[in-house]
Short mmCIF file of C-alpha atoms in Angstrom, two decimals:
data_model
loop_
_atom_site.label_atom_id
_atom_site.label_comp_id
_atom_site.label_asym_id
_atom_site.label_seq_id
_atom_site.Cartn_x
_atom_site.Cartn_y
_atom_site.Cartn_z
CA MET A 1 140.42 140.62 62.78
CA THR A 2 142.82 143.09 64.44
CA THR A 3 142.95 146.83 64.92
CA ALA A 4 145.87 149.11 65.71
CA ARG A 5 146.50 149.40 69.44
CA LEU A 6 146.31 152.99 70.57
CA GLY A 7 149.51 154.34 72.13
CA ALA A 8 148.18 155.79 75.38
CA ILE A 9 149.53 158.75 77.34
CA ASP A 10 149.61 158.26 81.13
CA ILE A 11 149.58 161.78 82.51
CA ALA A 12 150.45 160.91 86.13
CA CYS A 13 153.08 158.41 87.21
CA ASN A 14 155.39 158.18 90.22
CA LEU A 15 158.97 157.13 90.75
CA HIS A 16 158.65 154.53 93.48
CA GLU A 17 161.85 152.56 93.56
CA PRO A 18 162.77 150.34 96.53
CA GLY A 19 164.56 153.19 98.28
CA ASP A 20 161.45 155.37 98.04
CA ALA A 21 159.26 152.64 99.51
CA THR A 22 161.65 152.37 102.43
CA SER A 23 162.26 156.07 103.06
CA HIS A 24 158.76 157.53 102.79
CA GLY A 25 156.31 154.97 101.41
CA GLY A 26 154.37 157.66 99.58
CA GLY A 27 153.09 159.02 102.89
CA LEU A 28 151.10 155.86 103.68
CA SER A 29 151.47 153.80 106.83
CA ALA A 30 151.90 150.05 106.34
CA SER A 31 148.47 149.37 107.84
CA PHE A 32 146.81 151.84 105.49
CA ARG A 33 148.54 150.27 102.48
CA ASP A 34 146.97 146.99 103.58
CA LEU A 35 143.55 148.66 103.74
CA LEU A 36 143.93 149.87 100.14
CA HIS A 37 144.99 146.41 98.89
CA LEU A 38 147.96 147.90 97.05
CA ASP A 39 150.11 145.46 95.10
CA ASP A 40 153.76 144.61 95.66
CA HIS A 41 155.07 147.44 93.47
CA ALA A 42 153.41 149.97 95.78
CA ARG A 43 154.56 148.18 98.92
CA THR A 44 158.19 147.39 98.14
CA GLY A 45 158.95 149.67 95.20
CA ALA A 46 159.99 148.87 91.65
CA GLY A 47 162.64 150.18 89.30
CA VAL A 48 162.15 152.15 86.10
CA ASP A 49 162.71 148.95 84.12
CA VAL A 50 159.61 147.44 85.73
CA LEU A 51 157.58 150.54 84.93
CA LEU A 52 158.72 150.46 81.30
CA ASP A 53 157.77 146.80 81.04
CA GLN A 54 154.30 147.55 82.38
CA MET A 55 153.95 150.46 79.98
CA ASP A 56 154.86 148.19 77.07
CA ARG A 57 152.38 145.53 78.15
CA ALA A 58 149.64 148.13 78.60
CA GLY A 59 150.27 149.90 75.30
CA ILE A 60 151.33 153.12 77.02
CA GLU A 61 153.57 155.18 74.78
CA ARG A 62 154.53 157.92 77.23
CA SER A 63 154.17 158.56 80.96
CA PHE A 64 154.52 161.83 82.85
CA LEU A 65 156.81 161.37 85.87
CA ILE A 66 156.03 163.58 88.87
CA ALA A 67 158.92 165.22 90.70
CA VAL A 68 156.78 165.14 93.84
CA ARG A 69 156.91 167.84 96.48
CA ALA A 70 154.82 166.48 99.33
CA GLY A 71 154.70 169.01 102.14
CA ASP A 72 156.97 171.58 103.73
CA MET A 73 160.31 169.79 104.05
CA ARG A 74 160.83 171.39 107.47
CA MET A 75 157.97 169.23 108.77
CA ARG A 76 158.32 165.60 109.80
CA GLY A 77 156.80 163.21 107.28
CA SER A 78 157.22 165.43 104.22
CA PHE A 79 159.17 164.09 101.25
CA GLU A 80 160.17 164.98 97.71
CA ILE A 81 161.45 163.44 94.50
CA PRO A 82 164.17 165.82 93.26
CA TYR A 83 163.63 167.49 89.90
CA ASP A 84 167.13 166.44 88.82
CA ARG A 85 166.34 162.78 89.43
CA VAL A 86 163.25 162.90 87.23
CA ALA A 87 165.13 164.90 84.59
CA ARG A 88 167.87 162.26 84.39
CA ILE A 89 165.34 159.48 83.78
CA CYS A 90 163.53 161.55 81.15
CA ALA A 91 166.87 162.22 79.44
CA ARG A 92 167.65 158.49 79.36
CA HIS A 93 164.22 157.68 77.90
CA PRO A 94 163.14 160.81 76.00
CA ASP A 95 160.58 158.96 73.90
CA ARG A 96 158.89 157.38 76.95
CA PHE A 97 158.88 159.91 79.79
CA SER A 98 158.17 163.60 80.37
CA GLY A 99 158.58 165.41 83.69
CA LEU A 100 156.10 167.24 85.91
CA ALA A 101 157.40 169.77 88.44
CA GLY A 102 156.01 169.32 91.93
CA ILE A 103 154.91 172.53 93.66
CA ASP A 104 155.70 173.59 97.23
CA PRO A 105 154.16 177.02 97.98
CA THR A 106 156.27 177.42 101.14
CA ARG A 107 159.41 177.95 99.03
CA GLY A 108 158.36 181.35 97.73
CA MET A 109 160.46 182.82 94.94
CA SER A 110 162.92 179.93 94.95
CA GLY A 111 160.03 177.59 94.18
CA LEU A 112 159.01 179.74 91.21
CA GLN A 113 162.60 179.77 89.99
CA ASP A 114 162.72 175.98 90.33
CA LEU A 115 159.57 175.67 88.22
CA GLU A 116 160.97 177.92 85.51
CA ARG A 117 164.26 176.00 85.45
CA ALA A 118 162.39 172.69 85.23
CA VAL A 119 160.39 173.84 82.20
CA ARG A 120 162.99 175.91 80.36
CA ASP A 121 166.15 173.90 81.11
CA MET A 122 164.93 170.37 81.89
CA GLY A 123 162.09 170.15 79.40
CA PHE A 124 159.35 169.42 81.94
CA VAL A 125 155.90 169.71 80.39
CA GLY A 126 153.85 170.89 83.36
CA ALA A 127 153.41 171.35 87.10
CA HIS A 128 151.80 169.19 89.77
CA LEU A 129 150.28 170.13 93.14
CA TYR A 130 149.09 168.15 96.18
CA PRO A 131 147.05 170.70 98.21
CA HIS A 132 146.44 168.33 101.14
CA TRP A 133 150.16 168.14 101.87
CA PHE A 134 150.18 171.88 102.54
CA GLY A 135 146.81 172.26 104.28
CA LEU A 136 145.68 174.85 101.74
CA ALA A 137 142.76 174.59 99.30
CA PRO A 138 143.55 175.10 95.59
CA ASP A 139 142.08 178.62 95.61
CA HIS A 140 144.36 179.83 98.42
CA ALA A 141 146.36 182.97 97.61
CA ARG A 142 149.69 181.25 98.34
CA TYR A 143 149.32 179.26 95.12
CA TYR A 144 148.53 182.26 92.92
CA PRO A 145 152.15 183.13 92.08
CA THR A 146 152.58 179.54 90.86
CA TYR A 147 149.46 179.81 88.71
CA ALA A 148 150.76 183.05 87.22
CA LYS A 149 154.12 181.41 86.49
CA CYS A 150 152.38 178.48 84.77
CA CYS A 151 150.52 180.98 82.57
CA GLU A 152 153.80 182.72 81.75
CA LEU A 153 155.45 179.39 80.87
CA ASP A 154 152.31 178.16 79.09
CA VAL A 155 152.27 174.81 80.90
CA PRO A 156 149.34 172.97 82.54
CA ILE A 157 149.14 172.27 86.25
CA GLN A 158 147.63 169.13 87.74
CA ILE A 159 145.93 169.69 91.09
CA GLN A 160 144.63 166.81 93.18
CA VAL A 161 140.95 167.22 93.96
CA GLY A 162 138.65 165.06 96.03
CA HIS A 163 139.46 163.52 99.37
CA ALA A 164 143.04 163.02 100.53
CA LEU A 165 143.49 159.26 100.47
CA ILE A 166 146.76 159.52 102.36
CA TYR A 167 146.83 158.51 105.97
CA ASP A 168 149.52 157.99 108.56
CA PRO A 169 148.65 158.28 112.26
CA ASP A 170 151.82 160.30 112.81
CA ARG A 171 150.66 162.92 110.30
CA PRO A 172 147.00 162.58 109.29
CA LEU A 173 146.29 164.76 106.26
CA ARG A 174 142.94 166.50 105.97
CA SER A 175 141.11 166.91 102.66
CA PHE A 176 141.34 170.32 100.98
CA GLY A 177 140.33 169.32 97.47
CA HIS A 178 136.75 170.35 96.84
CA PRO A 179 136.67 170.63 93.02
CA MET A 180 134.55 173.78 93.19
CA THR A 181 137.66 175.63 94.40
CA LEU A 182 138.98 175.21 90.84
CA ASP A 183 136.04 177.33 89.68
CA THR A 184 137.56 180.28 91.54
CA VAL A 185 141.02 179.60 90.12
CA ALA A 186 139.69 179.24 86.57
CA CYS A 187 137.78 182.51 86.88
CA ASP A 188 140.87 184.34 88.14
CA PHE A 189 143.20 182.68 85.60
CA PRO A 190 141.25 182.01 82.40
CA GLU A 191 144.55 181.40 80.54
CA LEU A 192 145.73 178.74 83.02
CA LYS A 193 145.55 175.14 81.84
CA LEU A 194 144.00 173.42 84.85
CA ILE A 195 143.63 169.69 85.46
CA GLY A 196 141.66 168.27 88.36
CA SER A 197 143.37 164.97 89.09
CA HIS A 198 142.06 161.92 90.99
CA ILE A 199 138.59 162.53 89.46
CA GLY A 200 137.37 164.51 92.48
CA VAL A 201 135.90 161.56 94.38
CA PRO A 202 133.58 161.82 96.31
CA TRP A 203 132.64 165.13 94.65
CA THR A 204 132.85 163.94 91.04
CA ASP A 205 129.75 165.87 89.98
CA GLU A 206 131.44 169.08 91.16
CA MET A 207 134.51 168.29 89.06
CA ILE A 208 132.40 167.59 86.00
CA SER A 209 130.49 170.84 86.43
CA VAL A 210 133.70 172.89 86.68
CA ALA A 211 135.16 171.19 83.59
CA PHE A 212 131.92 171.75 81.69
CA LYS A 213 131.88 175.45 82.61
CA HIS A 214 135.49 176.36 81.87
CA PRO A 215 137.24 175.80 78.51
CA ASN A 216 140.62 175.70 80.29
CA VAL A 217 139.76 172.88 82.76
CA ARG A 218 140.25 169.14 82.29
CA ILE A 219 139.78 166.04 84.46
CA ALA A 220 142.37 163.28 85.06
CA THR A 221 141.39 159.74 86.02
CA ASP A 222 144.55 158.80 87.93
CA ALA A 223 144.53 156.88 91.25
CA HIS A 224 141.20 155.17 90.53
CA PRO A 225 140.93 151.87 88.59
CA PRO A 226 138.53 152.24 85.65
CA ARG A 227 136.18 149.63 87.09
CA HIS A 228 135.62 152.00 90.03
CA TRP A 229 135.06 155.17 87.98
CA PRO A 230 131.78 156.86 88.93
CA ALA A 231 129.00 156.34 86.39
CA ALA A 232 128.67 160.11 85.95
CA LEU A 233 132.30 160.33 84.83
CA VAL A 234 131.98 157.44 82.37
CA ASP A 235 128.88 159.02 80.84
CA TYR A 236 130.59 162.43 80.64
CA LEU A 237 133.83 161.25 79.01
CA ALA A 238 131.90 159.20 76.44
CA ARG A 239 129.45 161.94 75.44
CA ARG A 240 129.48 165.67 76.12
CA GLY A 241 132.88 165.49 77.83
CA VAL A 242 134.86 164.13 74.88
CA GLY A 243 138.13 166.06 74.94
CA LYS A 244 137.73 166.95 78.62
CA VAL A 245 139.06 163.82 80.36
CA MET A 246 142.58 162.35 80.35
CA PHE A 247 143.87 158.93 81.32
CA GLY A 248 146.29 158.48 84.21
CA THR A 249 147.27 155.74 86.64
CA ASP A 250 149.21 157.39 89.48
CA TRP A 251 151.45 154.30 89.17
CA PRO A 252 152.08 152.27 91.27
CA VAL A 253 148.64 153.02 92.75
CA VAL A 254 146.84 151.68 89.65
CA ASP A 255 148.25 148.83 87.58
CA PRO A 256 148.41 150.08 83.96
CA VAL A 257 147.89 146.65 82.39
CA ARG A 258 144.69 146.06 84.34
CA ALA A 259 143.59 149.65 83.72
CA ARG A 260 143.86 149.27 79.93
CA ALA A 261 141.96 145.99 80.05
CA GLN A 262 139.20 147.61 82.11
CA ILE A 263 138.97 150.58 79.74
CA ASP A 264 138.70 148.16 76.83
CA GLY A 265 135.61 146.80 78.56
CA ILE A 266 133.86 150.18 78.79
CA GLU A 267 131.50 150.94 75.94
CA MET A 268 132.23 154.29 74.31
CA PRO A 269 132.62 155.70 70.80
CA ASP A 270 136.04 155.30 69.21
CA ALA A 271 136.54 159.07 69.21
CA ALA A 272 135.87 159.21 72.95
CA ARG A 273 138.30 156.36 73.64
CA ARG A 274 141.02 158.02 71.58
CA ALA A 275 140.43 161.36 73.31
CA LEU A 276 140.59 159.76 76.76
CA LEU A 277 143.70 157.70 76.15
CA ARG A 278 145.74 160.01 73.93
CA ASP A 279 144.47 162.98 71.97
CA THR A 280 143.32 165.20 74.85
CA ALA A 281 146.68 164.91 76.61
CA LEU A 282 148.65 165.58 73.43
CA ALA A 283 146.61 168.69 72.68
CA PHE A 284 146.48 170.08 76.23
CA TYR A 285 150.21 169.58 76.79
CA GLY A 286 151.18 170.68 73.29
CA LEU A 287 153.05 167.45 72.54
CA THR A 288 153.94 166.94 68.90
CA ASP A 289 156.67 164.29 69.16
CA ALA A 290 154.39 161.35 69.93
CA LYS A 291 154.54 158.33 67.69
CA PRO A 292 151.46 156.98 65.87
CA ALA A 293 149.61 153.98 67.24
CA THR A 294 151.48 150.73 66.57
CA GLY A 295 151.06 147.03 67.13
CA SER A 296 147.78 145.21 67.12
CA THR A 297 145.20 143.84 69.51
CA PRO A 298 142.18 141.63 68.92
CA ALA A 299 139.17 143.60 67.75
#
């Protein structure tokens, strides 16, 4: 017996081609990459064709590519993935990729103009923020103009919460991602579509409590393989948190093929599985161009 394979939406994915691995390595030292047991794609980089192949094998219909802004570019060790580069790839594969605009609060008005251009002219579907790269917690006032602009543009923003699992001895990054800081942001911006990414580890219970409290807050599972998801998160997404949690890989950090296999092994109602893998992302991001589930997989 077979059932239709659900076309998943991966809400967080990185461009990490060989040149990226050489130039910045995602902010990780070689020794720290060894500690994390990252695979070859994370170590040496891989082209978009490799990513598309993995998406096909994992049953992922669409991935959101992050135009990363990792730190003030005037500081050694910072890096970025240009918006234009992500936009070109999305334009070549419009049915497979959507763009996310990385946020750098040090750029002031020009950063807000960049965000507006990305959404209005390039078709990006949301924003993305790494607080630890700027040494500012998510509820810091320097981010508030960005939050207001996201409300104006009616796009979600993903904000990494939890510890900063980025380490290089030349620029050690401290953790600024306590999920409870999103409580302040959600109170000040009830119209803002907020996503706490990376689950919030080791403060997962905080992230769940903020998502439970606020109708405009969601959780993303990226950067953590499903077999390592905290039990509290698995229970939440399968029961009272249906419609509150979205699937992501943070590719190449998490292998999408293994992630789908591990999710298949987690017991949950069909409605919860569909919400996690697809429906919550489509609704929160206002996507209407997604294709129905196709193909088959053993039931």
